[in-house]
PDB file of C-alpha atoms in Angstrom:
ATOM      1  CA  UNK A   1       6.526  38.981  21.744  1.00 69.00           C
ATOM      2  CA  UNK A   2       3.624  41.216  23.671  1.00 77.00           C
ATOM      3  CA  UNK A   3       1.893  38.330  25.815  1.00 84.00           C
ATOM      4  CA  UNK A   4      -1.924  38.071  25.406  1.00 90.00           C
ATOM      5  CA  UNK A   5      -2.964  38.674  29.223  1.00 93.00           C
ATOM      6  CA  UNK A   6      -1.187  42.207  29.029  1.00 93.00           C
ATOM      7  CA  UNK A   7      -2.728  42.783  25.327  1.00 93.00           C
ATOM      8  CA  UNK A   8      -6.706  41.815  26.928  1.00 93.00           C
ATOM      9  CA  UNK A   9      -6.253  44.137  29.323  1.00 94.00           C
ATOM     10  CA  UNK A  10      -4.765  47.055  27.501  1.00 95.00           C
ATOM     11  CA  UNK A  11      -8.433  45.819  25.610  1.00 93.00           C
ATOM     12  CA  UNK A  12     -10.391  45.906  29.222  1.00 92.00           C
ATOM     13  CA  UNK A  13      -9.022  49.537  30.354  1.00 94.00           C
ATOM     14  CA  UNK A  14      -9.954  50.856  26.219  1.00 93.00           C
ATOM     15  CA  UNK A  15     -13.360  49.276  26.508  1.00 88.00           C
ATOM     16  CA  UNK A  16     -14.569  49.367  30.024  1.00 88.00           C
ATOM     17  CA  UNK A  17     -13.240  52.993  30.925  1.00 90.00           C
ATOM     18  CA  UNK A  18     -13.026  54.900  28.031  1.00 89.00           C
ATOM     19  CA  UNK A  19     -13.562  58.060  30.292  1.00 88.00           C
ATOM     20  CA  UNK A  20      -9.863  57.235  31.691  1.00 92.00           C
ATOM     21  CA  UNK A  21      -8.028  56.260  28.433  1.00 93.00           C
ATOM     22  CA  UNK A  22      -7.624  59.812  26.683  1.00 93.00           C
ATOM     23  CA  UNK A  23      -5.493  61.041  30.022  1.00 92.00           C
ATOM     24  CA  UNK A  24      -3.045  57.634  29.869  1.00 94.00           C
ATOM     25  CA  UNK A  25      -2.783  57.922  26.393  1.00 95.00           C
ATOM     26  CA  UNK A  26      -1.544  61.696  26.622  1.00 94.00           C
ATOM     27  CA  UNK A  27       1.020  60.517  29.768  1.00 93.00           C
ATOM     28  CA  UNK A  28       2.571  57.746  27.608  1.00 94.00           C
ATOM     29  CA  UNK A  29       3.090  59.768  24.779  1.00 93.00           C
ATOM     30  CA  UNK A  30       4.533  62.725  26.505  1.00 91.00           C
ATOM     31  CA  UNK A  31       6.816  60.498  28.639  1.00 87.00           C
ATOM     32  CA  UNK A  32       8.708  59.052  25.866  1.00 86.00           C
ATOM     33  CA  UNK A  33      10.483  56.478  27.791  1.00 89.00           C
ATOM     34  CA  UNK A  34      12.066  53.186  26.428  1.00 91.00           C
ATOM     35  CA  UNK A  35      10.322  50.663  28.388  1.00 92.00           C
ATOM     36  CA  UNK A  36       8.263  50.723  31.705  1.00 93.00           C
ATOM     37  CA  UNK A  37       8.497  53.472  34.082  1.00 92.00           C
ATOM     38  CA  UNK A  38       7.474  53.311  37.638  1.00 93.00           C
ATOM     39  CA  UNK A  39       7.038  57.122  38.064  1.00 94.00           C
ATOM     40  CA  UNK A  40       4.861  57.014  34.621  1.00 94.00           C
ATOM     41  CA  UNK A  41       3.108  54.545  36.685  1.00 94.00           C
ATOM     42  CA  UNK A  42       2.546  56.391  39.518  1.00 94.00           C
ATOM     43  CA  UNK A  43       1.600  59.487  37.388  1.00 94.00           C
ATOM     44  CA  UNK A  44      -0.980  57.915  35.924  1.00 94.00           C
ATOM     45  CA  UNK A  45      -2.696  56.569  38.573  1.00 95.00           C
ATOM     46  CA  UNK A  46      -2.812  59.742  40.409  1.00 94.00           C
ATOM     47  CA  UNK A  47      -5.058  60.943  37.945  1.00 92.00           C
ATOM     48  CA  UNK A  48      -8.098  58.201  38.077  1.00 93.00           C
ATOM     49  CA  UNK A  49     -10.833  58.905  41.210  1.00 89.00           C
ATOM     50  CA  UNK A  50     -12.698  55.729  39.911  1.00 87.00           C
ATOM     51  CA  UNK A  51     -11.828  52.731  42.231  1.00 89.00           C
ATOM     52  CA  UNK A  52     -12.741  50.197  39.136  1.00 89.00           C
ATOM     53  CA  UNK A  53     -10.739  52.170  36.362  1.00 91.00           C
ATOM     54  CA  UNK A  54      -7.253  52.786  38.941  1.00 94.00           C
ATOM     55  CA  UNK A  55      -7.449  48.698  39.414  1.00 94.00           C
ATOM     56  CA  UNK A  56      -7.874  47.878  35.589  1.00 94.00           C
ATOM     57  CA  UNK A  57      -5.058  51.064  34.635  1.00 95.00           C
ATOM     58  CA  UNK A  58      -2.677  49.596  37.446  1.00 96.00           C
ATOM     59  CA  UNK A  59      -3.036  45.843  36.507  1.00 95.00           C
ATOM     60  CA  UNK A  60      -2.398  47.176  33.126  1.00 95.00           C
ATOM     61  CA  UNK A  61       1.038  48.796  34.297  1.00 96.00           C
ATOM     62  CA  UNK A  62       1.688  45.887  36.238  1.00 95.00           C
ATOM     63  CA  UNK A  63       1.385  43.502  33.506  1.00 95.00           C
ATOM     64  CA  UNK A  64       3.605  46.051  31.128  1.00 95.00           C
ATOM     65  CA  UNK A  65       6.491  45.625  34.427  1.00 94.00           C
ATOM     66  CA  UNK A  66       6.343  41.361  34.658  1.00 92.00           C
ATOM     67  CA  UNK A  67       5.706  40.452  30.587  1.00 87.00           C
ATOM     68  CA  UNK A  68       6.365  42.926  28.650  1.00 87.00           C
ATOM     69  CA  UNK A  69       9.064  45.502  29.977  1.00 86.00           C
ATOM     70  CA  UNK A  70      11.226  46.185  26.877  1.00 89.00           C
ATOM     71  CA  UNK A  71       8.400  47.941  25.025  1.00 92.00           C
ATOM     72  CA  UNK A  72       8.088  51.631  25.162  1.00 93.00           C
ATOM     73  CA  UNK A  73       5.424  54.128  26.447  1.00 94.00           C
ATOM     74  CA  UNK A  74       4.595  55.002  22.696  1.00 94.00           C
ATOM     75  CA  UNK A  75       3.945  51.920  21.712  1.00 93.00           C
ATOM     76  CA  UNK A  76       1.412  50.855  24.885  1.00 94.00           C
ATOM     77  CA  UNK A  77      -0.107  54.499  23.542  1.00 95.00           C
ATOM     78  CA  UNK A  78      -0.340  52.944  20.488  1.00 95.00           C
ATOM     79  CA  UNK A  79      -1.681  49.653  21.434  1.00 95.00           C
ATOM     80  CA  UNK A  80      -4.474  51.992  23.726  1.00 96.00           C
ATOM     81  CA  UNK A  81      -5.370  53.723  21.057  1.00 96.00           C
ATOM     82  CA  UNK A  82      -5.548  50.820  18.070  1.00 95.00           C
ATOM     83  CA  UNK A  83      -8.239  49.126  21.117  1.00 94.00           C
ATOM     84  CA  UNK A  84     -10.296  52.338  21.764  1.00 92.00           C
ATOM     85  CA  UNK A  85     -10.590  52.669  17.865  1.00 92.00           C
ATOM     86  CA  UNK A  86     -11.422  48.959  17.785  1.00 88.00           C
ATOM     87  CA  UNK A  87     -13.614  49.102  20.634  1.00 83.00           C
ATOM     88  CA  UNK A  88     -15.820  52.241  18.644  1.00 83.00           C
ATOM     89  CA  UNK A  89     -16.448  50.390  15.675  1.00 80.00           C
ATOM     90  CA  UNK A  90     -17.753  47.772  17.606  1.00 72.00           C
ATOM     91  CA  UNK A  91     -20.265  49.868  19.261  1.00 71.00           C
ATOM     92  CA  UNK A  92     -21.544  50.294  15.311  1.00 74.00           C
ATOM     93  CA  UNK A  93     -21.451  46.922  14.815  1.00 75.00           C
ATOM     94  CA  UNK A  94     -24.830  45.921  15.938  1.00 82.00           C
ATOM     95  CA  UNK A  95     -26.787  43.413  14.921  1.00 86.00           C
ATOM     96  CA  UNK A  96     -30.215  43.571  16.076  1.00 90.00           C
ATOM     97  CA  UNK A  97     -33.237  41.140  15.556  1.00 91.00           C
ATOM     98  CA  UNK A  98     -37.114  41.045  16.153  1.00 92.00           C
ATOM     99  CA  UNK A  99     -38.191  37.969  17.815  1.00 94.00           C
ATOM    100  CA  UNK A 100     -42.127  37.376  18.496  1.00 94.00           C
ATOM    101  CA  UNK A 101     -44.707  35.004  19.891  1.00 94.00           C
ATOM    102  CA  UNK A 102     -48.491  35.342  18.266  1.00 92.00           C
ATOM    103  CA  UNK A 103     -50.173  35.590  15.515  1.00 89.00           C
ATOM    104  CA  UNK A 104     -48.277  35.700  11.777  1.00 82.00           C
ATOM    105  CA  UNK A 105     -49.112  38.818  10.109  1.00 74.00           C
ATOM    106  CA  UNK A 106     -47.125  37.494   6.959  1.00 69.00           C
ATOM    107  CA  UNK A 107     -45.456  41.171   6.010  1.00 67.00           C
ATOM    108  CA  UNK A 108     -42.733  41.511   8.616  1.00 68.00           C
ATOM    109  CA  UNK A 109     -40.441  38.535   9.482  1.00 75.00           C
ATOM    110  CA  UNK A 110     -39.749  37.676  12.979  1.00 83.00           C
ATOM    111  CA  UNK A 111     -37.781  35.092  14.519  1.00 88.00           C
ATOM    112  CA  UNK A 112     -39.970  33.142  17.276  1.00 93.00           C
ATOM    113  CA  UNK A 113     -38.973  33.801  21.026  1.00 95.00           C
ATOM    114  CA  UNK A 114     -38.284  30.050  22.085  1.00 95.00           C
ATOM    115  CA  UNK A 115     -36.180  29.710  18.998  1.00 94.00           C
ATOM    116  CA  UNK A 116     -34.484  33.022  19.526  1.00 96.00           C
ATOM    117  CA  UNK A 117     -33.970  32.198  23.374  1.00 97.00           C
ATOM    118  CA  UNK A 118     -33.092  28.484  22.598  1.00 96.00           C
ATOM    119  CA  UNK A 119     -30.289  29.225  19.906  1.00 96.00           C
ATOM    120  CA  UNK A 120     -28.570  31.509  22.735  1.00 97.00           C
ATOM    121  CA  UNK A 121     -28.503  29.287  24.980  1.00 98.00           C
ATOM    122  CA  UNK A 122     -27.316  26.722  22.709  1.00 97.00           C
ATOM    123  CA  UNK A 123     -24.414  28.839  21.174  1.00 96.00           C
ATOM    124  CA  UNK A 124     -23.297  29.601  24.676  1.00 98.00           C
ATOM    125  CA  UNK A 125     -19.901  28.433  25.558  1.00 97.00           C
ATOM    126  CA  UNK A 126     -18.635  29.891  28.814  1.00 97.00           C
ATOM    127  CA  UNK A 127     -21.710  31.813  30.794  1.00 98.00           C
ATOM    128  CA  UNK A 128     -25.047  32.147  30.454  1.00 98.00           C
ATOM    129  CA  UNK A 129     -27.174  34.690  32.653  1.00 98.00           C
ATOM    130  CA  UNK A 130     -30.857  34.631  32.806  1.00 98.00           C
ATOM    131  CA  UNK A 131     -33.548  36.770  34.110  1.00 98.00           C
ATOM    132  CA  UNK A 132     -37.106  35.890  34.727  1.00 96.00           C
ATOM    133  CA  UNK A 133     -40.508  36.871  36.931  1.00 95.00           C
ATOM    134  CA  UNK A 134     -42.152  33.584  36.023  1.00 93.00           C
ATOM    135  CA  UNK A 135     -40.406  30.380  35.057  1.00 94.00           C
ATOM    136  CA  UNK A 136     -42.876  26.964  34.923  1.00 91.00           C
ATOM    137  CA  UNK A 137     -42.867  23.772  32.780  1.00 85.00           C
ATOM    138  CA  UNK A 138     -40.639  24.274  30.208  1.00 92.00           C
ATOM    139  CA  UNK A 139     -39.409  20.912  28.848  1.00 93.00           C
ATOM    140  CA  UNK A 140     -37.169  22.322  26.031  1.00 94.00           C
ATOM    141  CA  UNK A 141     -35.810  24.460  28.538  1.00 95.00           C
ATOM    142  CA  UNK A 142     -34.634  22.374  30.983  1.00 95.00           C
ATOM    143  CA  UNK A 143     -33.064  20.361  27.650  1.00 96.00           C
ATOM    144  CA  UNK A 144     -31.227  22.768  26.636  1.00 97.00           C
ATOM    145  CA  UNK A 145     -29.856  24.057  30.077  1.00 97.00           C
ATOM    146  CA  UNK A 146     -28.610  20.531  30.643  1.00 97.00           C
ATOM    147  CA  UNK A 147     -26.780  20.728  27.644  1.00 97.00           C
ATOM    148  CA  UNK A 148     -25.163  23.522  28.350  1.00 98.00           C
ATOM    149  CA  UNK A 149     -24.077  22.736  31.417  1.00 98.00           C
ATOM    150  CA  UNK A 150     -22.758  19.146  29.994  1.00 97.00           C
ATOM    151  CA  UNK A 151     -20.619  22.010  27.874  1.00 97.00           C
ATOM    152  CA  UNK A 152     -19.091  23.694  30.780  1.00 97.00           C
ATOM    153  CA  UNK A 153     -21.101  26.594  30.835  1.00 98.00           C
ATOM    154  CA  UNK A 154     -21.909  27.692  33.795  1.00 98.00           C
ATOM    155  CA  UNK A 155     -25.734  28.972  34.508  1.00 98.00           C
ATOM    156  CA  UNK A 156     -27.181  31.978  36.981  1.00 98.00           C
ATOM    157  CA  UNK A 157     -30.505  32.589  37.347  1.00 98.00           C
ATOM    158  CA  UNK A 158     -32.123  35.592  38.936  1.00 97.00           C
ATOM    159  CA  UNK A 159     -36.221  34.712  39.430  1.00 96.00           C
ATOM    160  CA  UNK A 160     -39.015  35.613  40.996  1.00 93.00           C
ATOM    161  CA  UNK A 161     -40.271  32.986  44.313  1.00 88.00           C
ATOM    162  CA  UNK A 162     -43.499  32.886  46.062  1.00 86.00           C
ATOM    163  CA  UNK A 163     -41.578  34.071  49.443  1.00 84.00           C
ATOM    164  CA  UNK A 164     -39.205  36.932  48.073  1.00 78.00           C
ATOM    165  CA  UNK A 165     -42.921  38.275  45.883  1.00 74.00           C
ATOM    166  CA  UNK A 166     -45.172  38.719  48.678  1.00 77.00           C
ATOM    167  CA  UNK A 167     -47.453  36.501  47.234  1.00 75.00           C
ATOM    168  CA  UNK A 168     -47.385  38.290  43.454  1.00 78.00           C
ATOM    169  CA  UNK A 169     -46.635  34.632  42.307  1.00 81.00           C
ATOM    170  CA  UNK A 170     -47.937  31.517  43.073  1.00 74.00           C
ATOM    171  CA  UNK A 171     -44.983  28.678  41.837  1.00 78.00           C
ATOM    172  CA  UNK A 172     -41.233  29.065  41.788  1.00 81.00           C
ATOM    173  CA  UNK A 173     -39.103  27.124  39.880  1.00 89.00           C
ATOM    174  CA  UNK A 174     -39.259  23.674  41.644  1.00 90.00           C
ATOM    175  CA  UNK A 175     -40.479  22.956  38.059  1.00 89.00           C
ATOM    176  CA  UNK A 176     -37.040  22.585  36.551  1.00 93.00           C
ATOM    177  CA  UNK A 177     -36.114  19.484  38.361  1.00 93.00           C
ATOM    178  CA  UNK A 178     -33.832  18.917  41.252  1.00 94.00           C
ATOM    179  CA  UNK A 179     -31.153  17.499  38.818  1.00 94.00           C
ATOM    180  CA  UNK A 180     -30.825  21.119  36.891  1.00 95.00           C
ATOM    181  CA  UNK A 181     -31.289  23.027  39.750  1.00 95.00           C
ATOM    182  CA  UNK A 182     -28.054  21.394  41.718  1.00 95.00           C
ATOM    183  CA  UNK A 183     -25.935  22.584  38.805  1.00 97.00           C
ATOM    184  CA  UNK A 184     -27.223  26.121  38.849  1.00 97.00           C
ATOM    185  CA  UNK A 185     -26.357  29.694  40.574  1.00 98.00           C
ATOM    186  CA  UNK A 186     -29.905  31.107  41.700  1.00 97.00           C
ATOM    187  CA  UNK A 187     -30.649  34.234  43.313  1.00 97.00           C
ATOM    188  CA  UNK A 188     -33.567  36.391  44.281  1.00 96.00           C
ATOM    189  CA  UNK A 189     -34.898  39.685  45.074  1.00 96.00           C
ATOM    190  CA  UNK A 190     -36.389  39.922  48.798  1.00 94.00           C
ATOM    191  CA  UNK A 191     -38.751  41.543  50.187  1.00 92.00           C
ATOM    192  CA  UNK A 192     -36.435  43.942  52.423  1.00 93.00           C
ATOM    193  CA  UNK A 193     -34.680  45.111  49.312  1.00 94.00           C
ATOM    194  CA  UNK A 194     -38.083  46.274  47.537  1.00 93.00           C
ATOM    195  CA  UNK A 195     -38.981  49.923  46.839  1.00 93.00           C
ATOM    196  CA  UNK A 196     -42.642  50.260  48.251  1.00 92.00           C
ATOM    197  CA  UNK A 197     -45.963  52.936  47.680  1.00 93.00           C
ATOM    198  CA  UNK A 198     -47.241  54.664  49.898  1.00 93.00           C
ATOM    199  CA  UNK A 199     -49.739  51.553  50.628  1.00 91.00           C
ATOM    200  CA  UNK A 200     -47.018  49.399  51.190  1.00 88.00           C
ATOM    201  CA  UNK A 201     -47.194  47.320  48.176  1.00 89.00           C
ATOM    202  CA  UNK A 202     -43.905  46.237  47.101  1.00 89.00           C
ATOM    203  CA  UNK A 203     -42.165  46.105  43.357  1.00 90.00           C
ATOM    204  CA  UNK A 204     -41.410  43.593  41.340  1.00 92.00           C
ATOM    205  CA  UNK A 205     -38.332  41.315  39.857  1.00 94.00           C
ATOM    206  CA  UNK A 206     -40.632  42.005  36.027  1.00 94.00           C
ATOM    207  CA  UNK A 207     -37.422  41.520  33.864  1.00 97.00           C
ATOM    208  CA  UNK A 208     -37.083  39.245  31.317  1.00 97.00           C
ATOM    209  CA  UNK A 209     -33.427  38.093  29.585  1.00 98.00           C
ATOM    210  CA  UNK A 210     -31.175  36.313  29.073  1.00 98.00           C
ATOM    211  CA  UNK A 211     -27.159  37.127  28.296  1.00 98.00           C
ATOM    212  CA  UNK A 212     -24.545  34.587  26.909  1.00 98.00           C
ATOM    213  CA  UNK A 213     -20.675  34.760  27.136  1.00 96.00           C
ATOM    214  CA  UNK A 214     -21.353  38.317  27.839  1.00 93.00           C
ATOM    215  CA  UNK A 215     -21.795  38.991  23.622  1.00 91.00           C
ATOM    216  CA  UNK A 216     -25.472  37.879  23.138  1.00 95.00           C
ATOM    217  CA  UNK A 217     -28.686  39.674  24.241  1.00 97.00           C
ATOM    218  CA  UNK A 218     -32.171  38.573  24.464  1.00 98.00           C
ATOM    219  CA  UNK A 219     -34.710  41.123  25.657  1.00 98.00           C
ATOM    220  CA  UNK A 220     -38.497  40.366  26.033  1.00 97.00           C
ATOM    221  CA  UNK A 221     -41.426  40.582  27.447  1.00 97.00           C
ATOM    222  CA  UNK A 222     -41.909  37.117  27.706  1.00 97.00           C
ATOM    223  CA  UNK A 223     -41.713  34.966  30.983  1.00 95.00           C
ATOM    224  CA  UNK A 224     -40.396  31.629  30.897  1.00 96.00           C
ATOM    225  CA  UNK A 225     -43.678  29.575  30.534  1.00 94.00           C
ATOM    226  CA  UNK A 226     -45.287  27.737  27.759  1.00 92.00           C
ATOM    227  CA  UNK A 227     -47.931  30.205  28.051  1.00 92.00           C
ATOM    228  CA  UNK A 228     -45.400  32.776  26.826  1.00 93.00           C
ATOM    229  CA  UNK A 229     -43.431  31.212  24.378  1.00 92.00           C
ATOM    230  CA  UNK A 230     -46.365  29.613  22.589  1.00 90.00           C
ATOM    231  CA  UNK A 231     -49.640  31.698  23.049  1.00 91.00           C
ATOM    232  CA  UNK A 232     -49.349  34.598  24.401  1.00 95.00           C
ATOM    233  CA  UNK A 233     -48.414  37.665  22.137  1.00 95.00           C
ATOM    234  CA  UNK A 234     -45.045  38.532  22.883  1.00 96.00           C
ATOM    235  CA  UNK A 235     -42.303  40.785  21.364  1.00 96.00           C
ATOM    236  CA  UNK A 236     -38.502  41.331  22.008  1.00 96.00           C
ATOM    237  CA  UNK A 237     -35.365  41.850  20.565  1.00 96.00           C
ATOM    238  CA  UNK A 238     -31.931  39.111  20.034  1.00 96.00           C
ATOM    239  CA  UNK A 239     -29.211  41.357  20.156  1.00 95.00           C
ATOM    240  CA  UNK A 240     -25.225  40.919  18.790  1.00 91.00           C
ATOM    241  CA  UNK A 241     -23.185  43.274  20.350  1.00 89.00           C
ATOM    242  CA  UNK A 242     -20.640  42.748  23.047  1.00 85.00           C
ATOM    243  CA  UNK A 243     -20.675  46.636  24.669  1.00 85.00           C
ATOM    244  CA  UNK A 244     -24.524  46.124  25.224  1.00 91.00           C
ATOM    245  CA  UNK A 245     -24.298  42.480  26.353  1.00 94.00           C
ATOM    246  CA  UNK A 246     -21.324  43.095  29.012  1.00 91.00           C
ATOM    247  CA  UNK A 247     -23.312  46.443  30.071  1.00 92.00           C
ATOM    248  CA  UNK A 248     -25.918  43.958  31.033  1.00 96.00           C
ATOM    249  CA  UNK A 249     -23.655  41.461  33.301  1.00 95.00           C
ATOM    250  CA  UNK A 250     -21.949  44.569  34.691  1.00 93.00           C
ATOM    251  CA  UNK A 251     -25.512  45.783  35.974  1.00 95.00           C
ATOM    252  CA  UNK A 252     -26.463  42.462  37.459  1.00 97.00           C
ATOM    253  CA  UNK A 253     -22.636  41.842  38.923  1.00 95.00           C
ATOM    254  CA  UNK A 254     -23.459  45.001  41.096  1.00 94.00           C
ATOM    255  CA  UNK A 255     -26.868  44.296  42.196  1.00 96.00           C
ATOM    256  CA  UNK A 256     -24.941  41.211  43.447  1.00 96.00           C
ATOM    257  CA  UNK A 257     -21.780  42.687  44.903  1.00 94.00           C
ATOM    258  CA  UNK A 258     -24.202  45.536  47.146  1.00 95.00           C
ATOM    259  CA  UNK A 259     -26.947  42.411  48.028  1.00 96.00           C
ATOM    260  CA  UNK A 260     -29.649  43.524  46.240  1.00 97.00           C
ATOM    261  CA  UNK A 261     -29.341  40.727  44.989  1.00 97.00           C
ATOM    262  CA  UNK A 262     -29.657  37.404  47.382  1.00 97.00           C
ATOM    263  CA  UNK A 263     -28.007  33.915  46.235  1.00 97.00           C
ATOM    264  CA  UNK A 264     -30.320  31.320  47.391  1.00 94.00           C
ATOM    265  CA  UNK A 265     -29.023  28.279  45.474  1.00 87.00           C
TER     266      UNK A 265
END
């Protein structure tokens, strides 16, 4: 029986480097052997230059050597090419939906923002990430990031602060209570990191989303404040699609890894 670690990542190297999997494909095929090969290995290898890509190809082998040895370089082919196929029909399967704050025009239908935002957050079970310039007094907020942290997901937030915005904003995000704020991941953009004019003005941290289990994707131009979610006009889009969603993590993962990105909490 193929085990299920060595099948996800045979799904990991088809969906995250698609620009490698034509090349191992063609070397398992031609090779024709029985079961694993450590010269097919090596072969292989030798022809990624992309540090990320070589790791997930040679954890791929690696797995194929310790769980699954018996099977042959066709059928690993196989199993590449059955998740590449899979992994291009999910980049048409996209689900896509307007959510809004304002006035009701009555022709087009739009989801509200808070609900939009809120049933993310809700239907997260493993990870949620969250991106914001302003973040103040949100009661159902704060509800439903308890709650999902009561579930085991686990919360990082990337915000704006008084200190790390020159000044571009007046309150951080003491408003979410010290009891939510122990249980999250929080990090910031600082000053020394900022892009800056000619007049020295720096940029700013003006995203606004949110991402959950990397498979869910909320875009808008909302800020987390009452004032956006229940007055202001607003527009954005809730998005189902797990190539866009994991695109976004992957971005924010390496504004982290090269400290762009500061933890502060």
């Amino acid at each position: 029986m193929i085990s299920k670690q060595f099948l996800e990542q045979i799904r990991v190297v088809a969906m995250q480097y698609p620009a490698v999997v034509g090349t191992i494909i063609s070397g398992l095929e031609e090779e024709k052997t029985n079961g694993y090969d450590e010269d097919l290995k090596i072969k292989s290898l030798r022809q990624i230059s992309s540090k990320n890509a070589y790791q997930a190809v040679a954890e791929m082998f690696r797995l194929w050597a310790i769980e699954v040895k018996q099977i042959s370089s066709k059928e690993v082919a196989v199993s590449l090419t059955t998740a590449q196929y899979c992994d291009d029909i999910a980049h048409r399967d996209l689900s896509i939906e307007l959510v809004w704050t304002g006035p009701n025009a009555g022709i087009v239908p739009m989801r509200r923002t808070d609900q939009a935002l809120f049933e993310l957050i809700n239907e997260a079970t493993e990870e949620l990430t969250i991106v914001s310039f302003a973040v103040y007094k949100i009661p159902e907020l704060v509800k439903a990031l308890k709650q999902a942290i009561t579930r085991g997901v686990r919360i990082r937030m990337i915000v704006e602060t008084p200190e790390a915005s020159d000044g571009k904003i007046s309150f951080g995000i003491d408003s979410l209570g010290d009891e939510l704020l122990r249980n999250l991941t929080i990090f910031v953009w600082p000053l020394d990191k900022r892009p800056t004019n000619e007049e020295g003005k720096y940029g700013s941290l003006h995203v606004k989303c949110a991402v959950a289990d990397k498979k869910r994707l909320f875009i808008s131009s909302a800020n987390l404040t009452e004032y956006a979610l229940t007055l202001n006009m607003e527009m954005g889009l809730l998005v189902y699609n797990e190539y866009l969603a994991y695109e976004v993590v992957e971005h924010i993962d390496s504004l982290i890894t090269n400290k762009i990105l500061i933890k502060i909490i």
